[in-house]
mmCIF file with all atom_site columns, C-alpha atoms and ligand atoms in Angstrom:
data_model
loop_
_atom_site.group_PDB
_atom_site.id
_atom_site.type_symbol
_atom_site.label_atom_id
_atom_site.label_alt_id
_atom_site.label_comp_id
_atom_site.label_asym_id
_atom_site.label_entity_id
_atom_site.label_seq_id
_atom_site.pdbx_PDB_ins_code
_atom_site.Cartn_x
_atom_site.Cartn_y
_atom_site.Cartn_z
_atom_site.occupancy
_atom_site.B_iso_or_equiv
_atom_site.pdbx_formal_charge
_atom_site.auth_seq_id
_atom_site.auth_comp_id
_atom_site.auth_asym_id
_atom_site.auth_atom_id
_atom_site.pdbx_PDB_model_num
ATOM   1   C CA  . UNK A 1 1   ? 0.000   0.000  0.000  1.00 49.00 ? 1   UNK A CA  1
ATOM   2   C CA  . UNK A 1 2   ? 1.317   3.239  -1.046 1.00 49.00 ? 2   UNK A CA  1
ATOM   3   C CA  . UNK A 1 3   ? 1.077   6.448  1.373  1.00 52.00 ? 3   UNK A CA  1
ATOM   4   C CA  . UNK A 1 4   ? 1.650   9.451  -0.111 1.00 53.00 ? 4   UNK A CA  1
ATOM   5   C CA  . UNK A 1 5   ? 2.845   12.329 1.647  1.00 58.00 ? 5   UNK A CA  1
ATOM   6   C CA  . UNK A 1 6   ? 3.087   15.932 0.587  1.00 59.00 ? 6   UNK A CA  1
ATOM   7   C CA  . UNK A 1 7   ? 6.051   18.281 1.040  1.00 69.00 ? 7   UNK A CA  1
ATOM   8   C CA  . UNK A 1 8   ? 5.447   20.914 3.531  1.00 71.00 ? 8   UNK A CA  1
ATOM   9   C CA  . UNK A 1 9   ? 6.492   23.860 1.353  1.00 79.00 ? 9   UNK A CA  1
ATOM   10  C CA  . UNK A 1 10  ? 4.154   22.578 -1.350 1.00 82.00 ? 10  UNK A CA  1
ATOM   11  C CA  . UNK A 1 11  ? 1.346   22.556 1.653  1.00 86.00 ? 11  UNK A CA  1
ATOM   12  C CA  . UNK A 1 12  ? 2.414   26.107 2.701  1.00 86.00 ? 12  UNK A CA  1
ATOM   13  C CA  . UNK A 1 13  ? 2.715   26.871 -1.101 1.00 89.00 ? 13  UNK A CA  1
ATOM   14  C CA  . UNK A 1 14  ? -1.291  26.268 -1.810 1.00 89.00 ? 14  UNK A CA  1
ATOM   15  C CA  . UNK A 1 15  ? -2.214  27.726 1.857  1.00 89.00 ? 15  UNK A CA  1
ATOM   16  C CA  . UNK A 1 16  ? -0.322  31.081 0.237  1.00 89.00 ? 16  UNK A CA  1
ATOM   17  C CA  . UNK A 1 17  ? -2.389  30.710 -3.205 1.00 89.00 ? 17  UNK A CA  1
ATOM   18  C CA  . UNK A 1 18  ? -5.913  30.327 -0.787 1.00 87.00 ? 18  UNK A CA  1
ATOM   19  C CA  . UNK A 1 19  ? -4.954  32.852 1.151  1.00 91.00 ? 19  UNK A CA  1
ATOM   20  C CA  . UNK A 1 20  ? -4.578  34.948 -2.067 1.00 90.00 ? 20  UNK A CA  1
ATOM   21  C CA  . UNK A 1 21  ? -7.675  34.216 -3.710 1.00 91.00 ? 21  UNK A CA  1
ATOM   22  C CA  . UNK A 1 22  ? -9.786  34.623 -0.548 1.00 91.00 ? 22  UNK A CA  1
ATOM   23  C CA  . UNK A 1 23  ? -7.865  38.348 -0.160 1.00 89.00 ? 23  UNK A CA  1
ATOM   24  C CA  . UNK A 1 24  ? -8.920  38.568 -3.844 1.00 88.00 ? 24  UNK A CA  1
ATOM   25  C CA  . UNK A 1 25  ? -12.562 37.708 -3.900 1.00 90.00 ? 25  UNK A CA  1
ATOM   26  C CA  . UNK A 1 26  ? -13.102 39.972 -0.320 1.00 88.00 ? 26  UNK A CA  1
ATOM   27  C CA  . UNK A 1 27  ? -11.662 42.801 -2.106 1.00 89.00 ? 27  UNK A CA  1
ATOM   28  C CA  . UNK A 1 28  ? -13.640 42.902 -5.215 1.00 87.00 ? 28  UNK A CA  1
ATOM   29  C CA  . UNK A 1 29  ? -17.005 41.984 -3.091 1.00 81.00 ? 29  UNK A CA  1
ATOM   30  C CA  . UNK A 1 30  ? -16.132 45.015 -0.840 1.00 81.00 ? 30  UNK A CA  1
ATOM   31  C CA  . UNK A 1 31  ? -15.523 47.411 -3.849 1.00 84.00 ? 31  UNK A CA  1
ATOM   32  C CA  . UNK A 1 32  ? -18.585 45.934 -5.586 1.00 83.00 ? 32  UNK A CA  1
ATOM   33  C CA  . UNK A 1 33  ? -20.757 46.763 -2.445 1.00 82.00 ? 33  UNK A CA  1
ATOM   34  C CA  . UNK A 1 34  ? -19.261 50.162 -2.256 1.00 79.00 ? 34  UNK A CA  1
ATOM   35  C CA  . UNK A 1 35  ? -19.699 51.229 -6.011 1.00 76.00 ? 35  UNK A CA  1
ATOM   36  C CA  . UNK A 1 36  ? -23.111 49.613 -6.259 1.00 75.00 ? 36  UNK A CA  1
ATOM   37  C CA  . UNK A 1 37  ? -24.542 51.315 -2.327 1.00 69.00 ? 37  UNK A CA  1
ATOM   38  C CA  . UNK A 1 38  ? -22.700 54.802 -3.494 1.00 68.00 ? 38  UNK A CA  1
ATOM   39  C CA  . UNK A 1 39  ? -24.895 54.781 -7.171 1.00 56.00 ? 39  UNK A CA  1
ATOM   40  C CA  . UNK A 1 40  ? -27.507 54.294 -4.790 1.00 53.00 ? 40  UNK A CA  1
ATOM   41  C CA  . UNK A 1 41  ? -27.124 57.131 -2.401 1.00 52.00 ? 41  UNK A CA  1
ATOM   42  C CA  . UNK A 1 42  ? -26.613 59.695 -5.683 1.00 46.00 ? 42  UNK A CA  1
ATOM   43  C CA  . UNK A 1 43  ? -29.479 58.514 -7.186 1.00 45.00 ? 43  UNK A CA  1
ATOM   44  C CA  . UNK A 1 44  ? -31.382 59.486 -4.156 1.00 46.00 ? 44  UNK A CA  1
ATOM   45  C CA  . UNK A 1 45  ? -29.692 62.636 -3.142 1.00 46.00 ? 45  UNK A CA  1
ATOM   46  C CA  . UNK A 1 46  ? -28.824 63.954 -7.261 1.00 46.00 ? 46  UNK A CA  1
ATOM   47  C CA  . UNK A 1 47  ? -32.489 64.044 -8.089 1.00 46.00 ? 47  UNK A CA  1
ATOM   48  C CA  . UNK A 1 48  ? -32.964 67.522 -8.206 1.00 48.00 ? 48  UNK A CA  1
ATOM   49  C CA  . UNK A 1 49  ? -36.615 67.682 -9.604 1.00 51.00 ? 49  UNK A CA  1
ATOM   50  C CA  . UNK A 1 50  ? -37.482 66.688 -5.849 1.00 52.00 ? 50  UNK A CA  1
ATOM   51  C CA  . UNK A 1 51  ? -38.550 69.452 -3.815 1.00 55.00 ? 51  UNK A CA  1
ATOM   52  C CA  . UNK A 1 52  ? -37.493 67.893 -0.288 1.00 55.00 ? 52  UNK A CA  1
ATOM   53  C CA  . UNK A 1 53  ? -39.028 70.217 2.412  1.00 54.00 ? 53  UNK A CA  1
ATOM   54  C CA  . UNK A 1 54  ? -36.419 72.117 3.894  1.00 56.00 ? 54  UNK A CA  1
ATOM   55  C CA  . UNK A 1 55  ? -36.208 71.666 7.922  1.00 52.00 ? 55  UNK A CA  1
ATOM   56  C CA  . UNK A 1 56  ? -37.573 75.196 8.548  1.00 53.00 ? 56  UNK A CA  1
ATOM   57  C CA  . UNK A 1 57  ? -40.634 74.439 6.664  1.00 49.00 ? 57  UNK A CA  1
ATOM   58  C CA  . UNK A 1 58  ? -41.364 71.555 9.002  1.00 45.00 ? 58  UNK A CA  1
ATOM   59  C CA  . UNK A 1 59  ? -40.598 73.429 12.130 1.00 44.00 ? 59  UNK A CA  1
ATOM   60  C CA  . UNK A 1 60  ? -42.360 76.486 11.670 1.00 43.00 ? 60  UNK A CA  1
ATOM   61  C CA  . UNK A 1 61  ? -45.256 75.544 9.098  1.00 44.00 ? 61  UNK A CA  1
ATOM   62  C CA  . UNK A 1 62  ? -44.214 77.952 6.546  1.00 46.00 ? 62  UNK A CA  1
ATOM   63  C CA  . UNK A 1 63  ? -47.192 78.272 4.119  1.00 45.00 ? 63  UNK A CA  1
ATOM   64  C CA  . UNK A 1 64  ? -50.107 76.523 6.876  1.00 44.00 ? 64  UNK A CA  1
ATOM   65  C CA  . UNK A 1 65  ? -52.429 78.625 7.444  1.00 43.00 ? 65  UNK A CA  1
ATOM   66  C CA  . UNK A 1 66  ? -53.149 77.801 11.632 1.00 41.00 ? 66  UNK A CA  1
ATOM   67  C CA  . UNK A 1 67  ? -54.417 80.415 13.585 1.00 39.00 ? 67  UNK A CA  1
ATOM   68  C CA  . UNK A 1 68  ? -53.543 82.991 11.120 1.00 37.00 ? 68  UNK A CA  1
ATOM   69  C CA  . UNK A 1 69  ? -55.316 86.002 12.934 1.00 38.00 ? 69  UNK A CA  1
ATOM   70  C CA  . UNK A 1 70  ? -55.929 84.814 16.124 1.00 35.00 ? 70  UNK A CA  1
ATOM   71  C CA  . UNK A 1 71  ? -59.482 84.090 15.318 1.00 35.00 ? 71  UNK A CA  1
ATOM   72  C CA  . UNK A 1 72  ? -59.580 81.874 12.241 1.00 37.00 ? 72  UNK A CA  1
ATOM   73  C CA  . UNK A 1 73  ? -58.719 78.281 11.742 1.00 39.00 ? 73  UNK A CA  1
ATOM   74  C CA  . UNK A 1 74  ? -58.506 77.373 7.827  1.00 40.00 ? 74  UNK A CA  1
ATOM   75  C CA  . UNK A 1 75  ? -59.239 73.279 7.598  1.00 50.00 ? 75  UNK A CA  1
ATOM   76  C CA  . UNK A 1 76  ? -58.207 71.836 4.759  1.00 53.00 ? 76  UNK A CA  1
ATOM   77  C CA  . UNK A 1 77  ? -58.284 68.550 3.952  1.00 59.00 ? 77  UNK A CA  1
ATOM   78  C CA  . UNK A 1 78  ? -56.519 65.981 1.217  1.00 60.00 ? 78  UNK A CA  1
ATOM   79  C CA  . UNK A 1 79  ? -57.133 62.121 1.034  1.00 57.00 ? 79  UNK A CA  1
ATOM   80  C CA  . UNK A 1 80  ? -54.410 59.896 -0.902 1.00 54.00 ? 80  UNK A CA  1
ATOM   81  C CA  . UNK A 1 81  ? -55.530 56.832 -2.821 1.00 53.00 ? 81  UNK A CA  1
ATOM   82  C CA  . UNK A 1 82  ? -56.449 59.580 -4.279 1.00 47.00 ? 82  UNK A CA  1
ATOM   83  C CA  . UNK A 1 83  ? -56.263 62.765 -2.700 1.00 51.00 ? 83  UNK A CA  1
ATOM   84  C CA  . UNK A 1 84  ? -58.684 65.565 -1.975 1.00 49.00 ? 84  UNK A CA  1
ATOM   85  C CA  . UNK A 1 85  ? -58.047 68.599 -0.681 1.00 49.00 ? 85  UNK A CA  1
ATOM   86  C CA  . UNK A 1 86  ? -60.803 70.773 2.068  1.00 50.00 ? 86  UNK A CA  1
ATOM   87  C CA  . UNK A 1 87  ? -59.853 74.049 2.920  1.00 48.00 ? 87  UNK A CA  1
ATOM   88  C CA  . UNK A 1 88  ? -62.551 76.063 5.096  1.00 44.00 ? 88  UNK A CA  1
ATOM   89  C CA  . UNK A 1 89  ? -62.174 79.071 7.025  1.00 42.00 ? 89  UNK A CA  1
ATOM   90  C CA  . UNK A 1 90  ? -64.540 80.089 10.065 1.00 37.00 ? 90  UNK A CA  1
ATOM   91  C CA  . UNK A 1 91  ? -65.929 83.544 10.914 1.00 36.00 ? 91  UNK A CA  1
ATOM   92  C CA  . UNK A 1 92  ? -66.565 85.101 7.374  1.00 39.00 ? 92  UNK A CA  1
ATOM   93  C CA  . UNK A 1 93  ? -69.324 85.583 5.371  1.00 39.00 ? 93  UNK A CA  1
ATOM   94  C CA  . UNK A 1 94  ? -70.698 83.017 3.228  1.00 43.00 ? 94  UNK A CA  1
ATOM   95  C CA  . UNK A 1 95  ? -70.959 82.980 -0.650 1.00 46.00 ? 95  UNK A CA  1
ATOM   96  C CA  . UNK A 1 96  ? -74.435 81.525 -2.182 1.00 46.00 ? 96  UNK A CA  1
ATOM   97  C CA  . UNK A 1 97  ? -72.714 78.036 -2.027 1.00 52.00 ? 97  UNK A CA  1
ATOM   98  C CA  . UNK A 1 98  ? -72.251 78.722 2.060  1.00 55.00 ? 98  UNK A CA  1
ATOM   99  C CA  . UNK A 1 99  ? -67.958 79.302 1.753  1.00 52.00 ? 99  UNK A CA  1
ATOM   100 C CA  . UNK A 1 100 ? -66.160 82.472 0.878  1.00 53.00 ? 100 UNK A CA  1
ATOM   101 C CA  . UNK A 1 101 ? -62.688 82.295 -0.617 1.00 48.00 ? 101 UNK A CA  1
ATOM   102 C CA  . UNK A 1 102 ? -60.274 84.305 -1.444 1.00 49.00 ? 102 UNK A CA  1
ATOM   103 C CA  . UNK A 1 103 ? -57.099 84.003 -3.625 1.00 50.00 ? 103 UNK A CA  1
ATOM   104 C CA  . UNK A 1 104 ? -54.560 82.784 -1.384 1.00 62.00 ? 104 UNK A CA  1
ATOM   105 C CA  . UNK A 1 105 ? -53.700 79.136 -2.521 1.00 68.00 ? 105 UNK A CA  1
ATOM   106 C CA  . UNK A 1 106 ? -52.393 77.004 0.899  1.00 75.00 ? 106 UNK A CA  1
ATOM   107 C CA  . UNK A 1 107 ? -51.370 73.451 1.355  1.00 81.00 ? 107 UNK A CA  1
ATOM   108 C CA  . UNK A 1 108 ? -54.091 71.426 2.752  1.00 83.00 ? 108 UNK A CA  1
ATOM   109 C CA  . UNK A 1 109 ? -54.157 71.174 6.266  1.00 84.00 ? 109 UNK A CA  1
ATOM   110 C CA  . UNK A 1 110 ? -55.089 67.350 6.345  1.00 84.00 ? 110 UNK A CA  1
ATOM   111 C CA  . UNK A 1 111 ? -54.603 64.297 4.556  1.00 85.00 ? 111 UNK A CA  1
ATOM   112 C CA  . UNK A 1 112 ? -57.042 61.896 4.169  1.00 86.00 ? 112 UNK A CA  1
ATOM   113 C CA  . UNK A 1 113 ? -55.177 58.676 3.251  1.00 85.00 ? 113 UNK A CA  1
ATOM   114 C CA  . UNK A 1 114 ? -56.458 55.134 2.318  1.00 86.00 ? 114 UNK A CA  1
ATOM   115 C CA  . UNK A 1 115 ? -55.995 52.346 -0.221 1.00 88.00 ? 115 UNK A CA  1
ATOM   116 C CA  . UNK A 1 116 ? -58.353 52.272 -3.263 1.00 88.00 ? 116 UNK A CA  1
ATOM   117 C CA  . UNK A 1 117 ? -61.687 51.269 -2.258 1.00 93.00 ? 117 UNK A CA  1
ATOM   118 C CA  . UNK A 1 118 ? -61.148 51.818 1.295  1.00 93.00 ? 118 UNK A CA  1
ATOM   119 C CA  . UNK A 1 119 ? -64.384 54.592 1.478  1.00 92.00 ? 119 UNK A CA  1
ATOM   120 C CA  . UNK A 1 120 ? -62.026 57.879 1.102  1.00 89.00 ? 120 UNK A CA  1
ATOM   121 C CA  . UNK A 1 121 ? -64.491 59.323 -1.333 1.00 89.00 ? 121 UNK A CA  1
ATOM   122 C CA  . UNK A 1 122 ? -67.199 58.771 1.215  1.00 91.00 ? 122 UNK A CA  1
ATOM   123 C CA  . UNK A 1 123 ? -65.491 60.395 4.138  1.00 91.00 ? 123 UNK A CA  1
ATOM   124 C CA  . UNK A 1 124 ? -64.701 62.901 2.040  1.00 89.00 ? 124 UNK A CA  1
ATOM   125 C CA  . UNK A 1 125 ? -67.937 63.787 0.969  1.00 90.00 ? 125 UNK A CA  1
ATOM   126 C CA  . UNK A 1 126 ? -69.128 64.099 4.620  1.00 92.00 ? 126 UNK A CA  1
ATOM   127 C CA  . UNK A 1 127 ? -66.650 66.016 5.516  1.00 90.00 ? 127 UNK A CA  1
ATOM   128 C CA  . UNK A 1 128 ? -67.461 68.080 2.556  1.00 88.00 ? 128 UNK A CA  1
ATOM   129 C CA  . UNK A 1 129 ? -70.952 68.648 4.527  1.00 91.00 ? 129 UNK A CA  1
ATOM   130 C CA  . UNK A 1 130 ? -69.135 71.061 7.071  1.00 91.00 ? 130 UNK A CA  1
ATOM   131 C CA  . UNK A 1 131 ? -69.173 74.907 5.937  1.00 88.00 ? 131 UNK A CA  1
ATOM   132 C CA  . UNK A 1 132 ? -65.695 76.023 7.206  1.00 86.00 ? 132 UNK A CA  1
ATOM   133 C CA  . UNK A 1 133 ? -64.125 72.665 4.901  1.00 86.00 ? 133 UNK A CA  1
ATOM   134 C CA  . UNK A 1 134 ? -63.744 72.924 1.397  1.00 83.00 ? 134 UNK A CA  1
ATOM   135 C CA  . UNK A 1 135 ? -62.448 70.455 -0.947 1.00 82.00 ? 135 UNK A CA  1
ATOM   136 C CA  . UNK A 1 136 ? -61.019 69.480 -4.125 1.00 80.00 ? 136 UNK A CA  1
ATOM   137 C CA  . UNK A 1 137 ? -63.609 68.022 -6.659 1.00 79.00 ? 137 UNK A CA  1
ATOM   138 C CA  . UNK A 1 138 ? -61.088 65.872 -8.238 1.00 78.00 ? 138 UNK A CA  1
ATOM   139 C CA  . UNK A 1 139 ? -57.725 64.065 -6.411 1.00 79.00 ? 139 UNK A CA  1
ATOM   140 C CA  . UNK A 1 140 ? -54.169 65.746 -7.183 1.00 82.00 ? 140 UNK A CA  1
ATOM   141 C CA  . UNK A 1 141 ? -52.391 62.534 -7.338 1.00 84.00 ? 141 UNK A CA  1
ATOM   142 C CA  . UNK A 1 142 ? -49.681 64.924 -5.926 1.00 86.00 ? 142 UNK A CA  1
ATOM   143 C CA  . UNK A 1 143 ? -48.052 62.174 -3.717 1.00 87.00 ? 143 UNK A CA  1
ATOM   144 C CA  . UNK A 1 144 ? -48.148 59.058 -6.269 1.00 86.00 ? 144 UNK A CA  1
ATOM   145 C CA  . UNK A 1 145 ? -47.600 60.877 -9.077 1.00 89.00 ? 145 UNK A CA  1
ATOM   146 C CA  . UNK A 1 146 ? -46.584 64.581 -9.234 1.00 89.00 ? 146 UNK A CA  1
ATOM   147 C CA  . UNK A 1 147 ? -44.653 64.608 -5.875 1.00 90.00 ? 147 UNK A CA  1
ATOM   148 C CA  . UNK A 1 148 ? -41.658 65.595 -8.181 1.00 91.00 ? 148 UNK A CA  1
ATOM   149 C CA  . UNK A 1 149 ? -43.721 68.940 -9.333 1.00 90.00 ? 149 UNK A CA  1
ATOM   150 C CA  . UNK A 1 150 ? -42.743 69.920 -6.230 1.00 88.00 ? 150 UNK A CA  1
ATOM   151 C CA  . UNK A 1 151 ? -44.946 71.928 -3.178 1.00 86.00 ? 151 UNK A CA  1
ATOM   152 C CA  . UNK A 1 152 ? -45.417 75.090 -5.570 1.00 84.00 ? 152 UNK A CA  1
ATOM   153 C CA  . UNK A 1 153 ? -47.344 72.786 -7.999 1.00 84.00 ? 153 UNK A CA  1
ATOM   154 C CA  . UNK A 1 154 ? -49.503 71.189 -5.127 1.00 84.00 ? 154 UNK A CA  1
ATOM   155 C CA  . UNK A 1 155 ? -50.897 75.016 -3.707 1.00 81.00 ? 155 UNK A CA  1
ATOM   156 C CA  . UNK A 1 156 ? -51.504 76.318 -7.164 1.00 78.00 ? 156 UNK A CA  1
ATOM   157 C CA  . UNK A 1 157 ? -53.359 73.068 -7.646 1.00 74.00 ? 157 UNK A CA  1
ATOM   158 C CA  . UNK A 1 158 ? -56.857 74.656 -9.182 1.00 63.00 ? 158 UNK A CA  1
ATOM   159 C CA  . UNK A 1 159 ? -59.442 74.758 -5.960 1.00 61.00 ? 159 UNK A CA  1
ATOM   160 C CA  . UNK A 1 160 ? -56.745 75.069 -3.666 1.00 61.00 ? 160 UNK A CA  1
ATOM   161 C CA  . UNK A 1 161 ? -58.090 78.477 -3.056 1.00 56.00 ? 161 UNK A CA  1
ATOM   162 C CA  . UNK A 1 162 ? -58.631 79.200 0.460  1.00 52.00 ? 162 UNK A CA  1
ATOM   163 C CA  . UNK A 1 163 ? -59.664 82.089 2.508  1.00 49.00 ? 163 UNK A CA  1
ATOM   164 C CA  . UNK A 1 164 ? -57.895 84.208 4.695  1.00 47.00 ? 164 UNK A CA  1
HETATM 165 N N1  . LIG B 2 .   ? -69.402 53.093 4.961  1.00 84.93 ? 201 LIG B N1  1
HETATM 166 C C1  . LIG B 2 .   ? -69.054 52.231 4.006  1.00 84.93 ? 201 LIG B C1  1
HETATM 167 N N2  . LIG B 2 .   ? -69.150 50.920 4.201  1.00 84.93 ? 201 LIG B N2  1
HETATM 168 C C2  . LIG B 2 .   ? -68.800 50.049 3.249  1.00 84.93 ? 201 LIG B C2  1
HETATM 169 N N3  . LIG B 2 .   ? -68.355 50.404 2.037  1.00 84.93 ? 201 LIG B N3  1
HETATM 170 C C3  . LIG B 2 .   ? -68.258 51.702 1.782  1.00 84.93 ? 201 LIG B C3  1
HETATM 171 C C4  . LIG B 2 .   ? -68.594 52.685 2.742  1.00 84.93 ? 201 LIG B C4  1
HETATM 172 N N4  . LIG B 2 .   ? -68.376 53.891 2.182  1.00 84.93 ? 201 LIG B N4  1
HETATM 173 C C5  . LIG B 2 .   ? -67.938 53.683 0.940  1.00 84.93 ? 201 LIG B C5  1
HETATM 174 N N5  . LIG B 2 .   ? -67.872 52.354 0.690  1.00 84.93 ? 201 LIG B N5  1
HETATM 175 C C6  . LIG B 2 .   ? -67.464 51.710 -0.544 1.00 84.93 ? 201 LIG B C6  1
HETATM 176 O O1  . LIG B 2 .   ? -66.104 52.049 -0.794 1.00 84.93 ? 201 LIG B O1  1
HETATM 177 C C7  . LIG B 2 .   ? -65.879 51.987 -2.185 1.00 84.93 ? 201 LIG B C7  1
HETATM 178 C C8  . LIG B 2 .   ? -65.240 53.283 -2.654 1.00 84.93 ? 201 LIG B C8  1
HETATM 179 O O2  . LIG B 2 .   ? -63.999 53.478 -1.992 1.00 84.93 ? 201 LIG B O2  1
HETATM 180 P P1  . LIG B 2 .   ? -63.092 54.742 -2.384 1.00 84.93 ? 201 LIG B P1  1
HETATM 181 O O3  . LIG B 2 .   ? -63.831 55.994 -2.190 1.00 84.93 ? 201 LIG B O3  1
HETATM 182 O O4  . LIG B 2 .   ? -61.802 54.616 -1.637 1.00 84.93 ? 201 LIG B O4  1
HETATM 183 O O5  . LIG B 2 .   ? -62.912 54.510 -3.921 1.00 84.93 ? 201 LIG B O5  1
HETATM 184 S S1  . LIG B 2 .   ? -61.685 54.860 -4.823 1.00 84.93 ? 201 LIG B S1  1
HETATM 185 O O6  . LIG B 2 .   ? -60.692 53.827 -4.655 1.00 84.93 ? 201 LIG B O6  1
HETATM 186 O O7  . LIG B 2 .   ? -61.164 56.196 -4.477 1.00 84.93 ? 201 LIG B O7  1
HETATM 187 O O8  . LIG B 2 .   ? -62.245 54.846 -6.175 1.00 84.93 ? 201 LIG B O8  1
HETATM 188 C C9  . LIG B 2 .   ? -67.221 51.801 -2.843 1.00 84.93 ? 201 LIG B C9  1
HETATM 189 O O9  . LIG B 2 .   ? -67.324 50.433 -3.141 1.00 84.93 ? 201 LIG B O9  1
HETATM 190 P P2  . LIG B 2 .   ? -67.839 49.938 -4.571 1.00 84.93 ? 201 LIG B P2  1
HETATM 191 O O10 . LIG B 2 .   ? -69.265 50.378 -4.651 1.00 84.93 ? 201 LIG B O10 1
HETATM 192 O O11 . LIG B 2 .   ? -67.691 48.449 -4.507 1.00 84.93 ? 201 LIG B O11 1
HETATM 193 O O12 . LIG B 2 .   ? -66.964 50.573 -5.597 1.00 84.93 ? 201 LIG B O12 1
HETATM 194 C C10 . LIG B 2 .   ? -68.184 52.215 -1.764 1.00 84.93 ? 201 LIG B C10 1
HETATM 195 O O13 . LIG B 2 .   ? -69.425 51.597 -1.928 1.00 84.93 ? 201 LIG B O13 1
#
């Protein structure tokens, strides 16, 4: 019966070559990982067409009408599966319809949000019932599909009228 028996530098000799290749194959998975999470991150952050709210708009509200004059609260309303806007505003006059508006276009004040068949239109239209809310007639779609139009867009948004 033969026994074969291998040299040790031939043993070390392949350890080296492993060792190699293993060095190798980390390196390019690292780099790979790198490049490919880096053309993520620009991809996200390069997209200029996206209006991402600044953090002074979310602290102070810039452009929500609360409490403008002390007296007033404007109620707006928007519901996404589609979206509707209310606005309302208490303590003025009503028009022949039972709202007054003026020019100034605001973000809604609410969201209604709900998955497609999930009764938003129904809410909606109750809500719609109350004098000081005023809606939309037809959904922006500004969060599914214009989102990238930006906020400007969104308040010039044709019934976004509210009063003040
Ligand atoms: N209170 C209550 N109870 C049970 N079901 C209700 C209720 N209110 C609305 N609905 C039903 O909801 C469906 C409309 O949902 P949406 O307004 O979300 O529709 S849409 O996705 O925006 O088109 C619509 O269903 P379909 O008639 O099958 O289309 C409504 O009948």
């Amino acid at each position: 019966m033969a026994a074969f028996h291998h040299h040790p530098s031939t043993d070390l000799r392949r350890l080296f070559h492993c060792l190699t290749i293993a060095s190798f194959l980390s390196i390019l998975c690292f780099s790979l990982v790198y490049l490919l999470t880096r053309c993520c991150e620009s991809e996200l952050t390069d997209n200029s067409e996206i209006n991402v709210p600044t953090p002074e708009f979310l602290v102070s509200g810039a452009g929500w009408p609360y409490g403008r004059n002390g007296t007033s609260v404007i109620k707006e309303v928007t519901t996404t599966s589609g979206e509707v806007v209310f606005s309302g505003h208490s303590g003025l006059e009503a028009n022949s319809s039972g709202k007054e508006w003026t020019a100034a276009r605001r973000l809604p004040q609410a969201l209604i949000i709900g998955v497609k068949k999930g009764g938003t239109r129904a809410l909606l239209e109750f809500l719609r019932l109350h004098p000081d809310i005023r809606a939309l007639g037809s959904e922006p779609h500004f969060f599914d599909r214009h989102y990238a139009r930006g906020l400007d867009w969104y308040r010039l948004k044709e019934g976004m009228t509210v009063a003040q």
